[in-house]
Backbone as a ProteinNet text record, in pm:
[ID]
protein_1_A
[PRIMARY]
SCIDCFEIEQSTVQSLINRVQSLISRVSEDGGPQNADDVEMLASRVDVVESQLRKSHATILALSPSTAVGSPRSSSSATLQEEQVRLAGDLGQVRQQQQMLQAMFEEV
[TERTIARY]
-1732.8	-1825.8	-1743.5	-1810.4	-1741.2	-1701.7	-1774.7	-1759.7	-1616.2	-1580.1	-1441.4	-1323.5	-1357.2	-1259.9	-1233.7	-1344.4	-1341.1	-1266.2	-1299.8	-1231.2	-1070.6	-1040.2	-897.4	-845.2	-919.9	-881.9	-879.9	-965.5	-960.1	-839.5	-814.3	-696.3	-567.6	-561.1	-448.1	-435.3	-554.9	-557.2	-505.6	-540.5	-504.5	-352.6	-297.6	-155.4	-74.8	-132.1	-63.7	-52.6	-178.9	-184.4	-76.1	-73.6	27.6	166.8	197.8	336.1	366	273.7	292.4	315.6	238.1	247.6	374.1	427.1	556.8	676.2	646.7	742.1	740.6	630.4	621.1	674	653.9	706.9	861.6	916.4	1061.6	1118.3	1054.2	1097.7	1093.7	995.7	966.8	1082.6	1109.9	1226.6	1351.1	1375.9	1485.4	1492.4	1390.9	1388.6	1321.3	1243.3	1170.7	1243.1	1185.6	1241.5	1384.3	1476.2	1611	1625.8	1539.3	1558.6	1422.9	1418.1	1291.5	1244	1344.4	1301.3	1224.8	1261.9	1186	1048.9	1031.9	900.4	813.7	867.1	802.6	769.2	850.5	820.3	709.8	707.8	602	470.3	473.4	336.6	295.8	385.7	335.1	294.6	343.9	293.2	151	134	-7	-101.8	-60.2	-148.7	-176.6	-79.5	-107.9	-224.5	-209.3	-310.4	-444	-452.7	-572.6	-641.9	-570.7	-633.4	-682	-602.6	-638.9	-772.6	-777.7	-902.1	-1027.5	-1006.9	-1105.8	-1151.2	-1061.2	-1097.6	-1180.7	-1135.6	-1213.4	-1352.9	-1346.3	-1488.2	-1586.6	-1534	-1612.1	-1671	-1578	-1617.9	-1726.9	-1706.1	-1812.8	-1939	-1947.3	-2073	-2134.4	-2056.9	-2115.6	-2177.3	-2118.3	-2171.3	-2291.6	-2290	-2393.9	-2533.8	-2631	-2769.3	-2808.7	-2917.4	-2952.4	-2981.2	-2961.2	-2973.6	-3115.2	-3203.1	-3335.2	-3405.9	-3492.5	-3563.2	-3632	-3613.5	-3690.7	-3618	-3507.4	-3449.3	-3359.1	-3373.7	-3291.1	-3142.3	-3056.8	-2917.1	-2855.1	-2760.7	-2689.8	-2608.3	-2602.7	-2513.8	-2369.6	-2331.6	-2190	-2141.6	-2228.4	-2189.2	-2191.6	-2274.9	-2284.5	-2158.7	-2113.2	-1984.2	-1871.3	-1862.3	-1768.9	-1760.3	-1881.3	-1881.6	-1834.4	-1872.9	-1815.2	-1655.9	-1611.9	-1462.9	-1416.6	-1478.8	-1417.7	-1406.4	-1519.6	-1511.6	-1403	-1370.5	-1263.1	-1129	-1111.6	-999.7	-972.2	-1079.7	-1070.5	-1025.2	-1066.9	-1027.3	-884.3	-829.8	-691.2	-610.1	-655	-582.5	-576.5	-682.5	-689.4	-577.8	-550.1	-459.9	-313.1	-297.3	-167.7	-139.4	-242.2	-231.6	-188.9	-250.1	-204	-59.4	-27.5	111.4	217.3	178.5	271.6	273.8	165.5	165.6	243.6	235.5	309.3	459.9	496.8	641.8	696.2	603.2	632.2	648.1	569.1	572	696.4	738.4	856.2	986.1	979.5	1083.3	1094.3	984.7	977.4	1013.7	1004.9	1042.2	1191.2	1257.2	1397.5	1470.4
1791.3	1675.1	1548.4	1445.3	1315.7	1255.8	1305.1	1246.3	1286.8	1397.1	1444.2	1348	1308.6	1226.5	1104.1	1045.4	922	944.3	1065.9	1104.7	1096	1159.9	1158	1018.2	933	802.6	719.3	750.1	677.1	717.1	851.4	892.7	837.5	808.1	740.8	597.3	534.9	394.4	398.4	492.3	503.5	522.3	606.3	630.9	521.3	440.6	325.2	221	203.3	106.4	143.3	286.3	315.9	294	315.8	299.1	142.2	60.5	-85.3	-130	-75	-93.9	-68.8	47.5	91	-3.9	-41.4	-127.5	-269.9	-311	-441.8	-441.2	-316.9	-318.2	-307.9	-246.4	-237.5	-377.5	-437.1	-579	-669.5	-653	-740	-698.2	-574.6	-534.7	-591.5	-614.1	-664.9	-824.3	-875.8	-1019.5	-1085.8	-1015.7	-1089.8	-1061.3	-1121.5	-1083.4	-1151.3	-1092.5	-1141.4	-1230.4	-1226.2	-1296.4	-1310.5	-1391.5	-1412.2	-1274.1	-1183.5	-1057.7	-975.5	-980.2	-908.3	-967.9	-1086.6	-1158	-1118.9	-1119.9	-1087.5	-941.4	-854.7	-714.3	-674.1	-737.4	-714.2	-765	-880.4	-934.6	-843.8	-805	-723.7	-577.3	-525.8	-398.6	-413.6	-523.2	-551.7	-560.9	-641.4	-659	-524.7	-424.8	-298.8	-228	-230.4	-167	-230	-364.8	-440.6	-403.6	-384.7	-356.8	-212.8	-120.7	16.3	28.2	-55.2	-48.6	-97.8	-207.9	-262.2	-160.7	-93.7	-4.1	121.2	164.4	279	231.4	106	37.9	36	-10.5	-20.3	116.7	216.2	352.7	411	370	416.4	353	223.6	152	202.5	241.9	295.1	426.4	508.1	644.6	640.8	540.9	529.8	531.3	602.5	598.1	442.4	402.8	257.7	223.9	115.3	73.5	-5	23.4	-34.2	10.8	-78.5	-45.5	96.3	179.4	301.4	409.7	391.2	490	574.6	697.9	778.7	759.4	723.7	712.7	846.3	881.9	1011.4	981.1	1066.4	1044.3	1032.6	1115	1106.3	976.5	916.6	793.8	679.1	688	598.8	612.7	735.4	763.5	699.3	718.2	662.4	511.3	453.6	307.1	250.3	330.8	298.9	308.2	411.3	431.7	315.2	268.6	151.5	21.7	10.3	-111.1	-103	22.3	41.1	13.5	64.8	43	-96.1	-172.5	-312.8	-394.4	-350.6	-411.6	-392	-263.9	-233.8	-320.4	-325.4	-408.4	-544.3	-614.9	-744.5	-765.1	-672.1	-689.6	-687.8	-600.7	-577.6	-720	-761.6	-900.3	-1008.5	-1010.4	-1113.1	-1100.5	-965	-952.2	-997.7	-962.1	-997.7	-1147.4	-1219.3	-1354.9	-1423.8	-1366.6	-1422.4	-1399.4	-1281.6	-1262.9	-1367.9	-1388	-1482.5	-1624.2	-1667	-1793	-1814.1	-1696.1	-1693.3	-1721.1	-1656.3	-1670.7	-1815.2	-1862.4	-1997.6	-2107.1	-2084.6	-2184.2	-2188	-2083.6	-2086.4	-2172
1150.2	1168.9	1163.8	1201.5	1227.1	1088.7	982.2	842.6	805.1	853.7	806.7	874.1	1001	1059.2	968.5	927.9	833.7	712.9	652.5	528.5	544.2	667.2	697.8	718.7	790.8	816.7	687.8	590.8	461.8	386.9	386	311.8	371.5	501.1	573.1	515.7	510.6	446	310.5	235.9	103	81.1	168.6	168.8	212	305.4	357.9	235.2	172.5	58.4	-45.1	-79.7	-169.5	-139	-6.9	34.7	15.6	64.2	50.3	-88.9	-172.5	-319	-374.8	-336.7	-393.4	-330.3	-208.5	-139.6	-209.1	-246.2	-310.8	-448.6	-525.1	-649.9	-648	-547.8	-532	-502.7	-419.2	-392.1	-509.8	-591.2	-715.2	-804.3	-826.4	-914.5	-863.7	-744.7	-688.1	-705.6	-769.5	-786.9	-673.7	-595.9	-481.8	-349.9	-248.4	-123.2	-111.5	-55	-35.5	82	179.6	298.4	373.5	478	558.2	621.5	643.7	713.4	607	485.6	381.9	374.2	378.2	369.9	486.1	595.9	732	730.5	680	675.1	588.5	464.5	373.3	430	488.4	540.3	648.7	745.2	860.6	805.6	705.4	646.1	590	524.2	463.1	585.5	690.1	805.7	863.7	875.1	934.5	861.5	725.5	639.2	666.2	675.6	688.7	818.7	928.8	1050.7	1055.8	986.5	971.1	896.5	779.9	695.5	788.9	858.7	946.9	1038.8	1096.2	1200.7	1140.3	1024.7	975.4	912.5	877.4	832.4	945.8	1056.2	1180.7	1219.2	1204.3	1237.6	1152.8	1018.4	931	950.8	978.7	1010.5	1139.8	1227.7	1348.3	1328.4	1236.1	1203.4	1118.7	1018.6	918.7	997	923	970.1	949.7	1011.7	1015.9	867.5	832.9	688.5	675.3	774.1	770.5	647.9	589	476.7	481.8	393.5	385.5	464.6	533	612.2	509.4	516.4	429.8	461.8	374.7	383.6	372.7	445.6	431.2	309.2	221.4	103.4	123.6	211.4	256.5	311	394.4	439.6	341.1	247.7	121	54.5	24.2	-42	31.3	163.5	246	224	227.7	220.3	74.1	-20.3	-162	-162.6	-90.7	-86.5	-9	101.9	170.9	78.5	11.8	-88.9	-185.7	-233.4	-326.8	-253.7	-135	-59.3	-30.9	0.9	30.4	-87.8	-204.7	-333.8	-361.6	-337.2	-348.6	-251.7	-130.3	-34.4	-74.4	-131.1	-172.8	-284.5	-362.7	-469.3	-411.6	-305.2	-243.5	-169.2	-103.7	-40.2	-131	-243.3	-345	-390	-412.6	-457.7	-360.5	-238.6	-114.6	-104.7	-121	-105	-233.9	-342.9	-453.5	-420.6	-382	-352.9	-248.8	-143.8	-46.1	-100.5	-191.1	-251.9	-341.3	-409.8	-482.1	-387.5	-283.5	-181.5	-125.5	-95.9	-36.5	-141.5	-265.5	-373.5	-381.5	-354.2	-377	-285
[MASK]
++++++++++++++++++++++++++++++++++++++++++++++++++++++++++++++++++++++++++++++++++++++++++++++++++++++++++++

C-alpha cells in the first residue's frame, strides 16, 4: 500500500535528522565550526532534511482522506501526520542548534 511508502519516507527523514544531530554534536564538541565550510555544510544538511520532510508531508496530505467534517479519517494517515509533527519538532531543534553554532562561528 502507499502508506508503506510513507513510513519508509518518514524513517528516511528520521535517519537524516539523526545523522545531522550527531554531526552537530560532533561539531559542538570540537568547539564549534572551524571554518565557513563547516557552517555551510551544516546549514545545507539541515536544508536537505527540511525539504525531505516537506516532500513527505505533501505526500501524506495528498494521501489522506479529506478532512471534511464528519469524514472518517483513516487511522494510519492520522498516525503518519502525528509522526510528521514529531519529525518537524525534531527538525526545529536541529535547526536551532545549527543556527547557534553558526552564530558562535560568526562571533569569533
